[in-house]
Amino acid sequence: DSVTFTDATMSSADFFGYSGGYFAATTIQPAQAYWVKVSATGTNPQMCLRALSVLPPKGVAAGLELMEMNKLIITDKAGYAQTLYLGDETIAKAPASAYEMPPPAPVGMDVRFSSGRIAEIYPTKFDPNGVYEYPIAINNATYPITIRWEVTKQAERQIVLTDAAGQGVIGNTILDGSGRMQITNVPPSGMKNLVIKLSEGLAVPKAFALDQNYPNPFNAVTEIKYQIPENSYVILKVFNVLGQEVATLVNEKKTSGQYTVSWDASNQPSGVYFYRLTADKFIAVKKMLFIR
């Protein structure tokens, strides 16, 4: 009625299934393949499957703990999906090694924390002035990608999702409750990293705002920052002096947070342009100058 190992020195086993993305298995199903991670000093370890539903206690514990954690689900256009988990020390009892993922699959998107784990554990007691960062590596994704989150255990801390190295793709998105976002505006090389930040003091914007682009004047790329204090449908467009629309930079639902988007004007003539932000009832317009 269990999965056992013939080598008595084996100390742990972690089972991962794969279905367009890895998942921690708490049961073994017939005719399915699994990655099994073991720790042993023996020379000829063997696994014996005695039943289809029971795994070693350590493997079950890690799998059940994941069910209690906050979730981040990343899906790409090709249908590959990976769920990552974030929880505190009161939930996670298994060692960090229990959350280490198998090697990337030979095809399809691979998403994991940069540590190689499927879950990251943050401390129960925070440094009041500290920011805890957990980078996420994304490889071989087919865009657009959709990010969904289920955040139920914040412990009065703010969880923020942003992109690495200031790419300005998603800004600072506050993860609270359930939500989703789609990433379509990505650098030519794709978006390689996301970062989850936990802090006591990352403030939610108190008002809508549209900042002056920087640099200004510019040639030929500039950045535009804006912030929204609540979930809103955001439209950010660029117009020439004749009032003709030349670019749509944002046209989607956004969660509250601070955002940065880039505009590449290399296919436009030099001159004055206007950019307009519409977020629910808020509307703001600013002027910028493109000089070749």
Coordinates of C-alpha atoms in Angstrom, one line a residue:
D1 CA 0.0 0.0 0.0
S2 CA 2.9 2.4 -0.6
V3 CA 5.9 3.3 -2.7
T4 CA 9.1 1.9 -1.1
F5 CA 12.8 1.8 -1.9
T6 CA 15.0 -1.3 -1.5
D7 CA 18.0 0.7 -0.4
A8 CA 17.6 1.5 3.3
T9 CA 19.8 4.5 3.1
M10 CA 17.5 6.4 0.8
S11 CA 16.1 9.4 2.6
S12 CA 13.6 11.2 0.4
A13 CA 11.6 11.0 -2.8
D14 CA 9.9 13.8 -4.7
F15 CA 7.5 13.0 -7.6
F16 CA 6.8 15.4 -10.4
G17 CA 4.3 14.8 -13.2
Y18 CA 4.2 16.7 -16.5
S19 CA 1.2 18.0 -18.4
G20 CA 2.3 21.0 -20.4
G21 CA 4.2 22.0 -17.2
Y22 CA 5.6 20.3 -14.1
F23 CA 3.4 19.6 -11.0
A24 CA 4.2 18.0 -7.7
A25 CA 2.4 14.7 -7.6
T26 CA 0.7 13.5 -4.4
T27 CA -0.6 10.3 -6.2
I28 CA 0.7 8.0 -8.8
Q29 CA -1.6 7.1 -11.7
P30 CA -1.3 4.1 -14.0
A31 CA 0.2 4.6 -17.5
Q32 CA 1.7 7.9 -16.6
A33 CA 5.4 9.0 -16.4
Y34 CA 6.9 10.7 -13.4
W35 CA 10.2 12.3 -12.4
V36 CA 11.5 10.8 -9.2
K37 CA 14.2 12.6 -7.2
V38 CA 15.9 10.4 -4.5
S39 CA 18.8 10.8 -2.1
A40 CA 20.9 7.6 -1.7
T41 CA 24.3 6.3 -0.9
G42 CA 23.7 2.9 -2.2
T43 CA 24.9 1.6 -5.5
N44 CA 21.8 -0.1 -6.8
P45 CA 18.6 1.7 -5.5
Q46 CA 15.3 0.3 -6.7
M47 CA 11.8 1.6 -6.4
C48 CA 8.9 -0.8 -5.7
L49 CA 5.3 0.4 -6.4
R50 CA 2.8 -1.3 -4.2
A51 CA -0.2 0.8 -4.8
L52 CA -1.4 3.6 -7.1
S53 CA -2.4 6.2 -4.6
V54 CA 0.2 6.5 -1.8
L55 CA 3.5 8.3 -1.9
P56 CA 6.3 8.5 0.7
P57 CA 5.3 10.9 3.6
K58 CA 7.9 13.6 2.6
G59 CA 6.6 13.7 -1.0
V60 CA 3.0 14.0 0.1
A61 CA 3.9 16.7 2.7
A62 CA 5.5 18.9 0.0
G63 CA 2.6 18.4 -2.4
L64 CA 0.0 19.2 0.2
E65 CA 1.9 22.3 1.4
L66 CA 1.8 23.7 -2.1
M67 CA -2.0 23.6 -2.1
E68 CA -2.0 26.0 0.9
M69 CA 0.3 28.6 -0.8
N70 CA -0.3 31.6 -3.0
K71 CA -0.2 30.7 -6.7
L72 CA 1.1 32.2 -9.9
I73 CA 0.0 30.5 -13.1
I74 CA 1.8 31.4 -16.3
T75 CA 0.4 30.2 -19.7
D76 CA 1.7 30.8 -23.2
K77 CA 0.0 30.9 -26.6
A78 CA 1.1 27.4 -27.3
G79 CA -0.8 26.1 -24.3
Y80 CA 2.1 25.3 -22.0
A81 CA 1.4 26.3 -18.4
Q82 CA 3.3 26.3 -15.1
T83 CA 2.1 27.0 -11.6
L84 CA 4.6 28.5 -9.1
Y85 CA 4.0 28.9 -5.4
L86 CA 4.8 31.3 -2.7
G87 CA 4.3 30.8 1.0
D88 CA 5.7 31.6 4.4
E89 CA 7.5 29.5 7.0
T90 CA 4.3 28.6 8.9
I91 CA 3.1 26.7 5.8
A92 CA 6.3 25.1 4.5
K93 CA 7.6 22.3 6.6
A94 CA 9.4 20.4 3.9
P95 CA 13.1 21.3 3.2
A96 CA 13.8 23.6 0.2
S97 CA 15.2 20.7 -1.7
A98 CA 11.7 19.2 -1.8
Y99 CA 10.6 22.0 -4.2
E100 CA 13.5 21.6 -6.7
M101 CA 12.1 21.0 -10.2
P102 CA 13.3 18.4 -12.8
P103 CA 15.4 19.6 -15.7
P104 CA 13.5 21.7 -18.4
A105 CA 11.5 19.7 -20.9
P106 CA 13.0 19.3 -24.3
V107 CA 10.2 21.4 -25.9
G108 CA 7.9 24.1 -24.9
M109 CA 7.9 26.9 -22.3
D110 CA 9.8 26.4 -19.1
V111 CA 9.0 28.6 -16.1
R112 CA 10.6 28.2 -12.7
F113 CA 12.0 30.4 -9.9
S114 CA 15.6 31.2 -10.7
S115 CA 16.6 29.0 -7.8
G116 CA 15.3 26.0 -9.8
R117 CA 12.4 25.5 -7.4
I118 CA 8.6 25.4 -8.0
A119 CA 8.0 27.2 -4.7
E120 CA 9.8 29.9 -2.7
I121 CA 9.4 30.4 1.1
Y122 CA 9.6 33.8 2.7
P123 CA 10.3 34.4 6.4
T124 CA 7.5 34.9 8.9
K125 CA 9.3 37.9 10.4
F126 CA 10.3 40.7 7.9
D127 CA 13.0 43.3 8.2
P128 CA 10.7 46.4 8.2
N129 CA 13.0 48.2 5.7
G130 CA 13.8 45.1 3.6
V131 CA 12.5 44.0 0.3
Y132 CA 12.5 40.3 -0.4
E133 CA 12.9 39.4 -4.1
Y134 CA 12.2 36.1 -5.9
P135 CA 13.2 36.1 -9.6
I136 CA 11.3 33.9 -12.1
A137 CA 13.0 32.6 -15.2
I138 CA 11.0 32.2 -18.4
N139 CA 12.4 30.4 -21.4
N140 CA 11.0 29.3 -24.8
A141 CA 7.7 31.0 -24.3
T142 CA 5.3 31.7 -27.2
Y143 CA 3.8 35.1 -26.8
P144 CA 1.4 36.4 -25.7
I145 CA 1.6 34.9 -22.2
T146 CA -1.1 35.1 -19.6
I147 CA -0.4 35.4 -15.9
R148 CA -3.0 34.5 -13.3
W149 CA -2.7 34.7 -9.6
E150 CA -4.5 33.5 -6.5
V151 CA -3.2 35.3 -3.5
T152 CA -5.0 34.5 -0.2
K153 CA -2.1 34.6 2.3
Q154 CA -0.4 38.0 2.4
A155 CA 0.1 38.3 6.2
E156 CA -0.4 42.1 5.9
R157 CA 2.5 42.3 3.4
Q158 CA 2.4 43.6 -0.2
I159 CA 3.2 41.2 -3.0
V160 CA 4.3 42.9 -6.2
L161 CA 5.1 41.3 -9.6
T162 CA 7.4 43.2 -11.8
D163 CA 9.8 42.6 -14.7
A164 CA 13.5 42.3 -14.3
A165 CA 16.2 44.8 -15.4
G166 CA 13.7 47.6 -15.8
Q167 CA 12.2 46.3 -19.0
G168 CA 9.1 48.3 -18.3
V169 CA 6.7 45.6 -19.7
I170 CA 4.4 45.1 -16.8
G171 CA 5.4 47.8 -14.3
N172 CA 4.7 47.1 -10.6
T173 CA 1.6 44.9 -10.4
I174 CA 0.2 44.3 -7.0
L175 CA -1.0 40.8 -6.5
D176 CA -4.1 40.7 -4.3
G177 CA -6.9 38.2 -4.4
S178 CA -7.5 36.7 -7.8
G179 CA -6.5 38.4 -11.1
R180 CA -5.0 38.0 -14.5
M181 CA -2.9 40.0 -17.0
Q182 CA -1.7 39.3 -20.5
I183 CA 1.8 40.3 -21.7
T184 CA 2.0 41.1 -25.4
N185 CA 4.3 44.1 -25.5
V186 CA 7.7 42.4 -25.0
P187 CA 11.2 43.1 -26.1
P188 CA 12.4 41.4 -29.4
S189 CA 14.3 38.8 -27.4
G190 CA 11.3 38.0 -25.2
M191 CA 10.9 38.6 -21.5
K192 CA 13.4 36.4 -19.7
N193 CA 12.6 37.2 -16.1
L194 CA 9.9 38.3 -13.8
V195 CA 10.5 39.2 -10.1
I196 CA 8.1 38.8 -7.1
K197 CA 8.8 41.4 -4.4
L198 CA 7.6 41.2 -0.9
S199 CA 7.8 44.2 1.4
E200 CA 6.1 45.9 4.3
G201 CA 6.2 49.3 2.6
L202 CA 5.6 49.3 -1.2
A203 CA 2.7 51.8 -1.4
V204 CA -0.3 51.5 -3.5
P205 CA -0.7 54.7 -5.7
K206 CA -3.1 57.1 -4.1
A207 CA -4.2 58.8 -7.4
F208 CA -4.1 58.5 -11.2
A209 CA -1.1 60.1 -12.7
L210 CA 0.7 60.4 -16.1
D211 CA 4.3 61.4 -16.0
Q212 CA 6.4 63.3 -18.5
N213 CA 8.2 61.0 -20.9
Y214 CA 11.9 60.5 -20.4
P215 CA 14.1 61.4 -22.2
N216 CA 12.5 64.3 -23.8
P217 CA 13.4 65.3 -26.5
F218 CA 14.3 61.8 -27.5
N219 CA 15.8 59.7 -30.3
A220 CA 14.3 57.3 -31.0
V221 CA 13.0 55.5 -27.9
T222 CA 11.4 57.1 -24.8
E223 CA 9.7 55.8 -21.7
I224 CA 6.3 56.8 -20.3
K225 CA 5.4 56.2 -16.7
Y226 CA 1.9 56.2 -15.3
Q227 CA 0.1 55.0 -12.1
I228 CA -3.4 53.9 -11.3
P229 CA -4.8 53.5 -7.7
E230 CA -7.3 50.9 -8.6
N231 CA -8.0 48.2 -11.2
S232 CA -8.9 50.0 -14.4
Y233 CA -9.1 49.5 -18.1
V234 CA -6.2 51.5 -19.4
I235 CA -5.6 52.9 -22.9
L236 CA -2.4 54.8 -23.8
K237 CA -2.1 56.1 -27.3
V238 CA 0.2 58.4 -29.2
F239 CA -0.9 61.0 -31.7
N240 CA 0.8 63.3 -34.2
V241 CA 0.2 67.1 -34.5
L242 CA -2.6 66.4 -37.0
G243 CA -4.5 64.4 -34.3
Q244 CA -3.8 61.1 -36.1
E245 CA -3.2 58.0 -34.0
V246 CA 0.3 56.6 -34.6
A247 CA 0.6 54.0 -31.8
T248 CA -1.4 52.2 -29.2
L249 CA 0.9 51.4 -26.3
V250 CA -1.6 50.0 -23.8
N251 CA -5.1 48.7 -24.3
E252 CA -6.1 46.3 -21.5
K253 CA -7.2 45.8 -18.0
K254 CA -4.6 46.7 -15.4
T255 CA -4.4 46.2 -11.7
S256 CA -3.5 49.0 -9.4
G257 CA 0.2 49.9 -9.5
Q258 CA 2.9 51.9 -11.3
Y259 CA 3.8 51.1 -14.9
T260 CA 6.4 52.0 -17.5
V261 CA 6.0 51.5 -21.2
S262 CA 8.4 52.3 -24.0
W263 CA 7.7 53.9 -27.4
D264 CA 10.0 53.4 -30.4
A265 CA 9.4 56.2 -32.8
S266 CA 12.0 55.1 -35.4
N267 CA 9.4 54.6 -38.0
Q268 CA 7.9 58.1 -37.5
P269 CA 9.1 61.5 -38.7
S270 CA 10.7 64.0 -36.3
G271 CA 8.3 66.4 -34.6
V272 CA 5.9 67.0 -31.8
Y273 CA 3.7 64.1 -30.6
F274 CA 1.0 63.8 -27.9
Y275 CA 0.3 60.8 -25.7
R276 CA -3.0 60.4 -24.0
L277 CA -3.8 58.1 -21.0
T278 CA -7.4 57.0 -20.4
A279 CA -8.1 55.0 -17.2
D280 CA -11.8 54.7 -16.5
K281 CA -12.9 58.4 -16.0
F282 CA -9.3 59.7 -15.8
I283 CA -7.9 61.3 -18.9
A284 CA -4.5 63.0 -19.2
V285 CA -2.5 64.3 -22.2
K286 CA 1.2 65.3 -22.5
K287 CA 3.5 66.5 -25.2
M288 CA 6.8 65.1 -26.3
L289 CA 9.4 65.9 -29.0
F290 CA 11.1 63.4 -31.3
I291 CA 14.4 64.6 -32.8
R292 CA 16.4 62.4 -35.2

